[in-house]
Short mmCIF file of C-alpha atoms in Angstrom, two decimals:
data_model
loop_
_atom_site.label_atom_id
_atom_site.label_comp_id
_atom_site.label_asym_id
_atom_site.label_seq_id
_atom_site.Cartn_x
_atom_site.Cartn_y
_atom_site.Cartn_z
CA MET A 25 19.36 -5.40 27.35
CA SER A 26 18.23 -2.12 25.82
CA THR A 27 15.58 -0.01 27.52
CA ALA A 28 12.77 2.25 26.37
CA ARG A 29 10.12 4.33 28.05
CA ILE A 30 7.02 5.47 26.20
CA THR A 31 4.65 8.04 27.65
CA ILE A 32 1.03 8.08 26.50
CA ASP A 33 -1.50 10.78 27.32
CA ARG A 34 -5.07 10.36 26.11
CA ASP A 35 -5.27 14.10 25.29
CA PHE A 36 -2.19 14.18 23.06
CA THR A 37 -3.28 12.82 19.71
CA ILE A 38 -2.33 13.32 16.06
CA ALA A 39 -5.49 12.59 14.09
CA GLU A 40 -8.31 10.15 13.58
CA VAL A 41 -6.91 6.92 12.20
CA PRO A 42 -7.34 7.23 8.40
CA ARG A 43 -8.97 3.93 7.42
CA ARG A 44 -7.63 4.27 3.87
CA LEU A 45 -4.12 4.03 5.33
CA PHE A 46 -4.43 0.24 5.11
CA GLY A 47 -4.61 -0.04 1.34
CA SER A 48 -3.14 -2.45 -1.15
CA PHE A 49 -2.42 -2.55 -4.87
CA VAL A 50 -3.40 -4.84 -7.75
CA GLU A 51 -1.54 -4.29 -11.02
CA HIS A 52 -1.57 -6.23 -14.27
CA MET A 53 1.99 -7.29 -13.56
CA GLY A 54 3.40 -10.79 -13.32
CA ARG A 55 1.03 -13.10 -11.46
CA CYS A 56 -0.81 -10.55 -9.31
CA VAL A 57 -4.02 -10.77 -11.35
CA TYR A 58 -3.65 -13.94 -13.41
CA THR A 59 -3.13 -16.99 -11.13
CA GLY A 60 -3.19 -14.55 -8.19
CA ILE A 61 -6.66 -13.19 -7.56
CA PHE A 62 -8.07 -14.64 -10.82
CA GLU A 63 -7.57 -18.19 -12.03
CA PRO A 64 -10.49 -19.87 -13.81
CA GLY A 65 -10.16 -23.61 -13.54
CA HIS A 66 -8.38 -23.56 -10.18
CA PRO A 67 -9.95 -25.99 -7.67
CA GLN A 68 -10.72 -22.99 -5.43
CA ALA A 69 -12.07 -20.74 -8.20
CA ASP A 70 -15.68 -19.59 -8.13
CA SER A 71 -17.89 -19.28 -11.21
CA ARG A 72 -16.25 -15.95 -12.11
CA GLY A 73 -12.72 -17.28 -11.83
CA PHE A 74 -11.93 -15.59 -8.49
CA ARG A 75 -9.73 -17.71 -6.26
CA ARG A 76 -11.68 -18.22 -3.06
CA ASP A 77 -8.57 -19.24 -1.10
CA VAL A 78 -6.90 -15.95 -2.05
CA LEU A 79 -10.08 -14.00 -1.26
CA GLU A 80 -10.18 -15.51 2.22
CA LEU A 81 -6.60 -14.41 2.84
CA VAL A 82 -7.33 -10.93 1.47
CA ARG A 83 -10.28 -10.57 3.87
CA GLU A 84 -8.04 -11.72 6.73
CA LEU A 85 -5.32 -9.26 5.69
CA GLY A 86 -7.94 -6.51 5.81
CA PRO A 87 -7.04 -3.94 3.14
CA THR A 88 -9.55 -1.11 2.99
CA VAL A 89 -8.80 0.27 -0.47
CA VAL A 90 -7.08 -1.29 -3.50
CA ARG A 91 -5.38 0.66 -6.28
CA TYR A 92 -5.91 -0.68 -9.82
CA PRO A 93 -4.79 -1.39 -12.64
CA GLY A 94 -1.29 0.11 -12.18
CA GLY A 95 1.41 1.07 -11.68
CA ASN A 96 3.55 1.22 -14.78
CA PHE A 97 1.00 -0.90 -16.61
CA VAL A 98 -1.60 1.87 -16.63
CA SER A 99 0.57 4.25 -18.69
CA GLY A 100 0.01 2.17 -21.81
CA TYR A 101 -3.41 0.71 -20.97
CA LEU A 102 -6.58 1.13 -23.02
CA TRP A 103 -9.34 0.67 -20.47
CA GLU A 104 -11.86 -0.10 -23.21
CA ASP A 105 -9.94 -3.34 -23.90
CA GLY A 106 -11.08 -4.69 -20.53
CA VAL A 107 -14.85 -4.25 -20.92
CA GLY A 108 -17.46 -6.06 -22.98
CA PRO A 109 -17.59 -9.77 -23.93
CA VAL A 110 -14.36 -11.45 -22.93
CA GLU A 111 -14.14 -13.40 -26.16
CA LYS A 112 -14.08 -10.14 -28.13
CA ARG A 113 -11.40 -8.42 -26.07
CA PRO A 114 -8.06 -7.86 -27.83
CA ARG A 115 -4.73 -9.32 -26.83
CA ARG A 116 -2.10 -6.57 -26.45
CA LEU A 117 1.61 -6.27 -25.84
CA ASP A 118 2.29 -4.60 -22.49
CA GLY A 119 5.48 -2.59 -22.86
CA ALA A 120 5.72 -1.81 -19.15
CA TRP A 121 6.42 -5.41 -18.11
CA HIS A 122 7.14 -6.91 -21.54
CA THR A 123 4.26 -9.37 -21.37
CA VAL A 124 1.15 -10.31 -23.32
CA GLU A 125 -2.04 -8.89 -21.79
CA THR A 126 -5.05 -11.06 -22.58
CA ASN A 127 -7.61 -8.62 -21.12
CA ALA A 128 -9.56 -11.55 -19.73
CA PHE A 129 -9.73 -9.53 -16.52
CA GLY A 130 -10.81 -5.88 -16.69
CA LEU A 131 -12.84 -3.19 -14.98
CA HIS A 132 -16.08 -5.16 -14.47
CA GLU A 133 -14.20 -8.15 -13.12
CA PHE A 134 -12.22 -5.96 -10.74
CA VAL A 135 -15.35 -4.20 -9.47
CA ASP A 136 -16.98 -7.58 -8.80
CA TRP A 137 -13.83 -8.84 -7.09
CA ALA A 138 -13.53 -5.68 -4.96
CA ARG A 139 -17.10 -6.14 -3.75
CA GLU A 140 -16.32 -9.73 -2.77
CA ALA A 141 -13.18 -8.57 -0.96
CA ASP A 142 -15.07 -5.65 0.67
CA VAL A 143 -12.53 -3.04 -0.44
CA GLU A 144 -12.89 0.45 -1.88
CA ILE A 145 -11.63 0.91 -5.44
CA MET A 146 -8.84 3.36 -6.24
CA GLU A 147 -8.83 3.60 -10.04
CA ALA A 148 -5.87 4.90 -12.04
CA VAL A 149 -6.21 6.56 -15.44
CA ASN A 150 -3.68 6.48 -18.27
CA LEU A 151 -1.96 9.86 -18.63
CA GLY A 152 1.05 8.35 -20.37
CA THR A 153 -0.25 7.54 -23.86
CA ARG A 154 -3.72 9.01 -23.34
CA GLY A 155 -5.24 12.12 -21.83
CA VAL A 156 -8.25 14.25 -20.93
CA GLU A 157 -10.92 12.66 -23.12
CA GLU A 158 -10.13 9.04 -22.26
CA ALA A 159 -10.10 9.81 -18.52
CA ARG A 160 -13.34 11.78 -18.75
CA ALA A 161 -14.98 8.93 -20.67
CA LEU A 162 -13.88 6.38 -18.06
CA VAL A 163 -15.51 8.39 -15.25
CA GLU A 164 -18.71 8.60 -17.30
CA TYR A 165 -18.60 4.85 -17.97
CA ALA A 166 -17.99 4.01 -14.31
CA ASN A 167 -20.09 6.57 -12.43
CA HIS A 168 -22.86 8.08 -14.57
CA PRO A 169 -26.30 6.49 -14.02
CA GLY A 170 -27.30 6.17 -17.68
CA GLY A 171 -28.70 7.85 -20.74
CA THR A 172 -25.32 8.64 -22.34
CA TYR A 173 -23.05 6.71 -24.66
CA TRP A 174 -20.51 5.54 -22.11
CA SER A 175 -22.92 4.92 -19.23
CA ASP A 176 -25.28 2.98 -21.49
CA LEU A 177 -22.35 0.92 -22.74
CA ARG A 178 -21.64 -0.04 -19.11
CA ARG A 179 -25.25 -1.10 -18.72
CA LYS A 180 -25.10 -3.05 -21.98
CA ASN A 181 -22.00 -4.79 -20.59
CA GLY A 182 -23.97 -6.04 -17.61
CA ALA A 183 -23.69 -3.35 -14.91
CA GLU A 184 -27.00 -1.54 -14.59
CA ASP A 185 -25.93 0.47 -11.57
CA PRO A 186 -22.92 2.82 -11.57
CA PHE A 187 -19.69 1.60 -9.99
CA ASP A 188 -19.54 4.86 -8.01
CA ILE A 189 -15.74 4.95 -7.84
CA LYS A 190 -14.74 7.94 -5.71
CA LEU A 191 -10.93 7.74 -5.63
CA TRP A 192 -8.88 8.28 -8.82
CA CYS A 193 -5.14 8.47 -9.60
CA LEU A 194 -4.10 10.89 -12.35
CA GLY A 195 -1.52 8.58 -13.91
CA ASN A 196 1.55 6.90 -12.44
CA GLU A 197 5.24 7.83 -11.96
CA LEU A 198 5.25 10.11 -14.99
CA ASP A 199 8.59 11.67 -14.03
CA GLY A 200 10.29 8.29 -14.55
CA PRO A 201 12.28 7.67 -17.75
CA TRP A 202 11.06 4.06 -17.58
CA GLN A 203 7.44 5.22 -17.85
CA ILE A 204 5.54 4.92 -21.13
CA GLY A 205 4.68 8.50 -22.08
CA GLY A 206 6.80 10.18 -19.40
CA LYS A 207 6.41 13.91 -18.88
CA THR A 208 8.23 16.94 -17.57
CA ALA A 209 6.75 18.53 -14.47
CA GLN A 210 5.33 21.38 -16.55
CA GLU A 211 3.77 18.99 -19.06
CA TYR A 212 2.28 16.77 -16.40
CA GLY A 213 1.11 19.62 -14.16
CA ARG A 214 -0.99 21.14 -16.95
CA LEU A 215 -2.28 17.74 -18.09
CA ALA A 216 -3.24 16.78 -14.53
CA GLN A 217 -5.00 20.11 -14.03
CA GLU A 218 -7.09 19.82 -17.20
CA THR A 219 -7.81 16.12 -16.74
CA ALA A 220 -8.96 16.72 -13.18
CA LYS A 221 -11.31 19.48 -14.30
CA ALA A 222 -12.83 17.31 -17.03
CA MET A 223 -13.28 14.33 -14.72
CA ARG A 224 -15.00 16.50 -12.11
CA PHE A 225 -17.30 17.99 -14.72
CA VAL A 226 -18.69 14.45 -15.06
CA ASP A 227 -18.71 13.62 -11.34
CA PRO A 228 -17.99 16.47 -8.88
CA SER A 229 -17.88 14.06 -5.94
CA ILE A 230 -14.67 12.26 -6.90
CA GLU A 231 -11.29 12.63 -5.14
CA LEU A 232 -8.11 12.96 -7.19
CA VAL A 233 -4.47 12.03 -6.62
CA ALA A 234 -1.73 13.87 -8.54
CA VAL A 235 1.49 12.03 -9.36
CA GLY A 236 4.40 12.95 -7.13
CA SER A 237 8.04 12.03 -7.67
CA SER A 238 8.61 8.34 -8.32
CA ASN A 239 10.94 8.21 -5.32
CA ARG A 240 13.01 10.44 -3.06
CA GLN A 241 16.18 9.77 -5.10
CA MET A 242 14.76 11.28 -8.29
CA PRO A 243 16.86 14.31 -9.36
CA THR A 244 13.65 16.34 -9.67
CA PHE A 245 12.24 15.34 -6.27
CA GLY A 246 10.74 18.37 -4.58
CA THR A 247 10.80 20.59 -7.65
CA TRP A 248 8.47 18.11 -9.42
CA GLU A 249 5.87 18.28 -6.64
CA HIS A 250 6.18 22.06 -6.44
CA THR A 251 5.70 22.57 -10.19
CA VAL A 252 2.84 20.09 -10.50
CA LEU A 253 0.96 21.56 -7.56
CA SER A 254 1.60 25.09 -8.77
CA HIS A 255 -0.63 24.13 -11.70
CA ALA A 256 -3.07 21.67 -10.15
CA TYR A 257 -3.32 22.51 -6.44
CA ASP A 258 -6.98 23.57 -6.56
CA GLU A 259 -7.98 20.60 -8.72
CA VAL A 260 -6.49 17.73 -6.68
CA ASP A 261 -6.90 16.36 -3.17
CA TYR A 262 -3.70 14.37 -2.73
CA VAL A 263 -0.19 14.04 -4.12
CA SER A 264 1.33 10.56 -4.37
CA MET A 265 4.47 9.13 -2.81
CA HIS A 266 6.29 5.90 -3.70
CA ALA A 267 9.12 4.23 -1.78
CA TYR A 268 10.71 0.79 -1.75
CA TYR A 269 13.49 -0.43 0.51
CA GLN A 270 15.80 -3.43 0.75
CA GLU A 271 18.75 -4.69 2.74
CA HIS A 272 22.08 -3.84 1.10
CA ASP A 273 25.30 -5.83 1.54
CA GLY A 274 24.16 -7.50 4.74
CA ASP A 275 23.71 -4.16 6.52
CA ALA A 276 20.72 -5.29 8.54
CA ALA A 277 21.01 -2.48 11.09
CA SER A 278 20.51 0.24 8.45
CA PHE A 279 17.73 -1.77 6.82
CA LEU A 280 15.89 -2.00 10.12
CA ALA A 281 16.14 1.80 10.42
CA GLU A 282 14.68 2.61 6.98
CA ALA A 283 11.54 4.08 8.55
CA VAL A 284 13.79 7.03 9.46
CA ASP A 285 14.05 7.70 5.72
CA MET A 286 10.30 7.22 5.28
CA ASP A 287 9.65 9.77 8.03
CA ALA A 288 11.97 12.30 6.37
CA PHE A 289 10.47 11.63 2.93
CA ILE A 290 6.95 12.31 4.21
CA ASP A 291 8.05 15.44 6.05
CA GLY A 292 9.71 16.76 2.89
CA VAL A 293 6.61 16.28 0.76
CA ILE A 294 4.44 17.93 3.43
CA ALA A 295 6.77 20.94 3.43
CA THR A 296 6.55 21.25 -0.35
CA ILE A 297 2.75 20.98 -0.38
CA ASP A 298 2.44 23.63 2.28
CA ALA A 299 4.89 25.95 0.52
CA VAL A 300 2.71 25.84 -2.60
CA LYS A 301 -0.38 26.38 -0.47
CA ALA A 302 1.12 29.47 1.16
CA ALA A 303 2.54 30.95 -2.05
CA GLY A 304 -0.72 30.43 -3.93
CA LYS A 305 -2.88 31.68 -1.05
CA HIS A 306 -4.92 28.49 -1.25
CA THR A 307 -7.44 27.71 1.45
CA LYS A 308 -7.93 23.98 0.87
CA GLN A 309 -5.48 21.38 2.22
CA VAL A 310 -3.83 18.88 -0.12
CA ASN A 311 -2.72 15.72 1.66
CA ILE A 312 -0.66 12.65 0.79
CA SER A 313 -1.47 9.33 -0.84
CA PHE A 314 1.49 7.03 -0.17
CA ASP A 315 0.17 4.68 -2.80
CA GLU A 316 3.21 2.43 -3.27
CA TRP A 317 5.42 1.23 -0.44
CA ASN A 318 7.08 -2.01 0.59
CA VAL A 319 10.29 -3.96 0.86
CA TRP A 320 11.44 -4.82 -2.67
CA TYR A 321 14.72 -6.54 -3.48
CA GLN A 322 15.46 -4.61 -6.65
CA SER A 323 19.14 -5.53 -6.89
CA GLY A 324 21.14 -8.68 -6.47
CA LEU A 325 18.49 -10.94 -7.98
CA ASP A 326 19.34 -11.12 -11.68
CA THR A 327 17.13 -14.11 -12.41
CA GLU A 328 14.55 -14.80 -15.05
CA ASP A 329 11.95 -13.53 -12.60
CA GLN A 330 13.23 -9.97 -12.96
CA PRO A 331 11.50 -7.67 -15.50
CA HIS A 332 14.72 -6.25 -16.99
CA VAL A 333 16.11 -9.73 -17.63
CA ILE A 334 12.93 -10.84 -19.38
CA THR A 335 12.99 -7.69 -21.51
CA ALA A 336 16.60 -8.29 -22.50
CA ALA A 337 15.74 -11.86 -23.48
CA GLY A 338 13.03 -10.60 -25.83
CA GLN A 339 10.37 -12.92 -24.46
CA TRP A 340 6.67 -12.02 -24.56
CA ARG A 341 4.74 -14.26 -22.21
CA GLU A 342 1.42 -14.21 -20.39
CA HIS A 343 1.74 -13.50 -16.65
CA PRO A 344 5.33 -14.68 -16.07
CA ARG A 345 6.79 -14.73 -12.59
CA LEU A 346 7.97 -11.19 -11.80
CA ILE A 347 9.62 -10.06 -8.54
CA GLU A 348 8.05 -12.74 -6.39
CA ASP A 349 10.14 -11.84 -3.37
CA THR A 350 10.15 -14.24 -0.42
CA TYR A 351 9.90 -12.22 2.79
CA ASN A 352 11.65 -13.15 6.03
CA VAL A 353 11.54 -12.14 9.69
CA THR A 354 13.73 -9.08 9.15
CA ASP A 355 11.48 -7.87 6.34
CA ALA A 356 8.40 -8.24 8.55
CA VAL A 357 9.92 -6.12 11.32
CA VAL A 358 10.82 -3.43 8.78
CA VAL A 359 7.28 -3.46 7.35
CA GLY A 360 5.99 -3.03 10.90
CA THR A 361 8.09 0.12 11.29
CA PHE A 362 6.77 1.47 7.97
CA LEU A 363 3.21 1.05 9.25
CA ASN A 364 4.25 2.93 12.40
CA SER A 365 5.61 5.78 10.26
CA LEU A 366 2.36 6.01 8.31
CA LEU A 367 0.32 6.10 11.53
CA ARG A 368 2.57 8.78 13.02
CA HIS A 369 1.81 10.93 9.96
CA GLY A 370 -1.91 10.21 9.97
CA ASP A 371 -2.72 13.91 10.06
CA ARG A 372 -1.39 14.28 6.49
CA VAL A 373 -0.98 10.80 5.01
CA LYS A 374 -4.60 9.86 4.43
CA ILE A 375 -4.16 7.00 1.94
CA ALA A 376 -1.45 4.34 1.66
CA ASN A 377 -1.14 1.22 -0.47
CA GLN A 378 1.29 -1.59 0.17
CA ALA A 379 2.47 -2.87 -3.19
CA GLN A 380 1.31 -5.39 -4.24
CA LEU A 381 -1.42 -7.71 -2.95
CA VAL A 382 -0.62 -11.16 -4.35
CA ASN A 383 2.61 -12.76 -5.65
CA VAL A 384 4.33 -9.57 -6.84
CA ILE A 385 6.28 -8.19 -3.81
CA ALA A 386 3.24 -9.26 -1.83
CA PRO A 387 2.03 -10.37 1.60
CA ILE A 388 0.10 -13.22 -0.07
CA ARG A 389 1.60 -15.85 -2.35
CA SER A 390 -0.13 -18.41 -4.53
CA GLU A 391 0.82 -21.14 -6.95
CA GLU A 392 -0.96 -21.79 -10.21
CA GLY A 393 -3.27 -24.72 -9.58
CA GLY A 394 -1.90 -24.94 -6.06
CA PRO A 395 -2.12 -23.38 -2.59
CA ALA A 396 -2.09 -19.80 -1.31
CA TRP A 397 -0.32 -18.73 1.86
CA ARG A 398 0.70 -15.81 4.08
CA GLN A 399 4.18 -14.31 3.88
CA SER A 400 5.89 -12.95 7.00
CA ILE A 401 4.92 -9.35 6.13
CA PHE A 402 1.25 -10.38 6.14
CA TRP A 403 1.10 -10.31 9.92
CA PRO A 404 2.04 -6.71 10.83
CA PHE A 405 -0.26 -5.35 8.12
CA ALA A 406 -3.18 -7.57 9.16
CA ARG A 407 -2.94 -6.66 12.83
CA VAL A 408 -2.51 -2.92 12.30
CA ALA A 409 -5.42 -2.86 9.81
CA GLN A 410 -7.56 -4.74 12.33
CA LEU A 411 -6.63 -2.94 15.52
CA ALA A 412 -5.68 0.67 14.66
CA ARG A 413 -8.94 2.40 15.52
CA GLY A 414 -9.97 5.72 16.97
CA ARG A 415 -7.19 8.30 17.21
CA VAL A 416 -3.45 8.08 16.64
CA LEU A 417 -1.63 8.95 19.85
CA ARG A 418 1.34 11.32 19.98
CA LEU A 419 3.98 9.36 21.85
CA ALA A 420 6.98 10.55 23.83
CA ILE A 421 9.70 7.91 23.40
CA ASP A 422 13.02 7.65 25.23
CA SER A 423 14.88 4.63 23.87
CA SER A 424 18.36 3.17 23.94
CA PRO A 425 20.04 3.71 20.57
CA VAL A 426 21.06 1.29 17.85
CA SER A 427 24.04 2.32 15.73
CA THR A 428 23.64 2.23 11.94
CA LYS A 429 25.96 3.08 9.03
CA ARG A 430 23.32 4.96 7.08
CA TYR A 431 21.34 6.81 9.75
CA GLY A 432 23.66 7.05 12.75
CA ASP A 433 22.04 6.26 16.09
CA VAL A 434 18.34 5.45 15.95
CA ASP A 435 15.86 4.34 18.61
CA ALA A 436 16.10 0.63 19.32
CA ILE A 437 12.35 0.59 19.97
CA ASP A 438 10.07 2.03 17.28
CA ALA A 439 6.43 2.56 18.20
CA ALA A 440 3.00 3.84 17.29
CA ALA A 441 -0.25 3.62 19.18
CA THR A 442 -3.98 4.28 18.80
CA TRP A 443 -6.70 5.06 21.34
CA ASP A 444 -10.20 3.74 20.67
CA GLU A 445 -12.23 5.64 23.25
CA GLU A 446 -15.52 4.06 22.17
CA ASN A 447 -14.28 0.56 22.94
CA GLY A 448 -11.87 1.57 25.71
CA THR A 449 -8.77 0.08 24.10
CA ILE A 450 -5.23 1.17 23.31
CA ALA A 451 -3.29 -0.68 20.62
CA LEU A 452 0.51 -0.51 20.88
CA PHE A 453 2.52 -1.39 17.77
CA LEU A 454 6.15 -2.04 18.73
CA ALA A 455 9.34 -3.02 16.90
CA ASN A 456 12.67 -3.95 18.45
CA ARG A 457 15.34 -3.06 15.85
CA SER A 458 18.19 -4.58 17.83
CA LEU A 459 19.52 -7.79 16.31
CA GLU A 460 20.98 -9.05 19.56
CA GLU A 461 19.47 -7.30 22.58
CA ALA A 462 16.02 -7.77 24.06
CA GLY A 463 14.16 -4.55 24.84
CA ASP A 464 12.96 -3.74 28.34
CA LEU A 465 9.92 -1.50 27.73
CA THR A 466 7.88 0.65 30.09
CA VAL A 467 4.72 2.42 28.90
CA ASP A 468 3.30 5.11 31.19
CA LEU A 469 -0.42 5.79 30.76
CA HIS A 470 -1.56 9.32 31.59
CA GLY A 471 -5.18 10.46 31.70
CA LEU A 472 -6.41 6.89 31.77
CA GLY A 473 -7.69 4.68 34.53
CA ALA A 474 -6.86 1.11 35.40
CA ALA A 475 -5.50 -0.94 32.52
CA SER A 476 -5.31 -4.64 31.74
CA VAL A 477 -3.72 -6.58 28.91
CA ARG A 478 -6.35 -7.91 26.52
CA SER A 479 -3.92 -9.52 24.09
CA ALA A 480 -0.21 -9.51 23.25
CA GLU A 481 1.44 -11.08 20.21
CA VAL A 482 4.95 -11.02 18.79
CA LEU A 483 6.64 -11.95 15.51
CA THR A 484 10.29 -12.86 15.88
CA VAL A 485 12.87 -15.45 14.84
CA PRO A 486 11.29 -18.90 15.21
CA GLU A 487 12.90 -21.43 17.49
CA GLY A 488 15.86 -22.99 15.75
CA GLY A 489 15.70 -20.46 12.94
CA ASP A 490 17.50 -17.31 11.91
CA ARG A 491 16.50 -13.78 10.91
CA LYS A 492 16.00 -14.88 7.29
CA ALA A 493 13.43 -17.52 8.18
CA ALA A 494 10.45 -17.28 5.82
CA ASN A 495 7.18 -18.93 4.86
CA VAL A 496 7.42 -20.94 1.63
CA VAL A 497 5.09 -23.28 -0.21
CA ASP A 498 6.41 -26.36 1.62
CA ASP A 499 6.56 -24.65 5.03
CA GLN A 500 3.81 -22.05 5.05
CA ASP A 501 3.58 -21.31 8.79
CA ARG A 502 7.18 -21.08 9.92
CA VAL A 503 6.96 -17.34 10.64
CA GLY A 504 3.93 -15.85 12.33
CA LEU A 505 2.57 -14.31 15.48
CA VAL A 506 2.92 -16.09 18.81
CA PRO A 507 1.87 -14.98 22.31
CA LEU A 508 4.08 -12.35 23.91
CA ARG A 509 4.53 -13.76 27.41
CA ASP A 510 6.63 -11.05 29.03
CA VAL A 511 4.02 -8.31 29.33
CA ASP A 512 2.13 -7.13 32.41
CA ILE A 513 0.72 -4.10 34.22
CA VAL A 514 2.97 -3.04 37.09
CA GLU A 515 1.92 -0.08 39.26
CA GLY A 516 -0.29 1.28 36.48
CA ALA A 517 2.37 1.06 33.76
CA VAL A 518 2.83 -1.49 31.03
CA ARG A 519 6.01 -3.52 31.40
CA ALA A 520 7.13 -5.74 28.53
CA THR A 521 10.23 -7.45 27.22
CA LEU A 522 10.55 -7.49 23.44
CA PRO A 523 12.77 -10.21 21.94
CA PRO A 524 15.64 -9.10 19.69
CA LEU A 525 14.50 -8.45 16.12
CA SER A 526 10.78 -8.50 16.75
CA TRP A 527 7.49 -6.81 15.98
CA ALA A 528 4.75 -6.90 18.58
CA VAL A 529 1.20 -5.70 19.15
CA VAL A 530 -0.24 -5.22 22.63
CA VAL A 531 -3.90 -4.36 23.16
CA LEU A 532 -4.88 -2.80 26.48
CA GLU A 533 -8.30 -2.39 28.04
CA VAL A 534 -8.36 0.91 29.88
CA ALA A 535 -10.82 2.88 31.96
CA ARG A 536 -11.11 6.61 31.43
CA ALA A 537 -9.73 8.44 34.46
#
């Protein structure tokens, strides 16, 4: 059995928990929108075509902010196509995912859906094939009260009141050669700067996210962020990060340690931001929007569900199945460690969006005309979004190591915690990366009075299953949270045993010392 000791002190904290950290992402890709959140004619659809069964799961999942409409899709998108009478909207070819976009679902529909789901909107503008004027016009359409061309067109289209969208992305992954209208860092930096200025001339209250490198492996990573921010530092509030991970060649140990890479990635972007701040003698602080992250099996699945295979086949279809990954126990534990990494960086990562919400590399799956259900990765996200309140605690962790090929020795127990002083609770988010050994955990509580266990849940390999057990349409509840029995308070400390390959959440009621 491995061992770990975590020390908590109520006075050692990182930051207030950023509520936007628990974001998600809806892109016009595959079946995320069509037959995902929107399916007129479905038995569970409301009068607007929103799937009520999916909405119920979204509310249970608890995302706070949802990024829309892309993603790669936005770099060729004409937002005007998605407003006005549906029967008059044009059908377009979407080059990003090689599909036919019907435009039956657009900005007004998304705003209505977001209100039903009780999420903040994070709107992306097209800086691939379009630019300053189109972005400025979209802000006027969405946020200006009335009396101008674009705001009056919104009112004519049925929305008397402004949408009041505060959070905007200045394009998507524009350093990527796969991106429609890709840019060099110099080109994008100047475009982002001027677009940001024009958008703020319309609505000074908005917040803006500049595009960072598409991933840490990009040859221009670091220099891209530095160049872009050298132009646009004073005009933006955040720079974006994107990262996807998967298990390679059965190397589960390295996969379970991928949060080590996420930690280093975040630290590198922070260093670059702060170097630009110092060199430019800026006074404001630019932070991070980690607006795409998840497990995504990008290799080894050359099926018709993969975008590159569909493109090669020359097929143009409406909402085909694209990257509908089925997530297992191992994936859920990894996602739990990613959430821990984001919490540990809550002083600088202020927004994060798990990609995507439904069907496409998603915590929620649905079938056209059929049911919707929770994937394994649903559970860590839902519990962290629900329970991470107050301040993020700065933990001291002493853990037995796990050996990995990619990252060397890493802590067997990965952890994050939050302290909600108002409600007198501590939430512990714990992952045991060991595939074979249970973890004997002790948590020392300093600066706090008597503690008791309010609740304790764990996600691990189901009885009679293996680490690749998953929830599928015919067995939707195989993987989920069950009570964690081996947890107690012993001489003022928390003592718990974490099963091998598990993610757990323990909520403590504590009295201030």
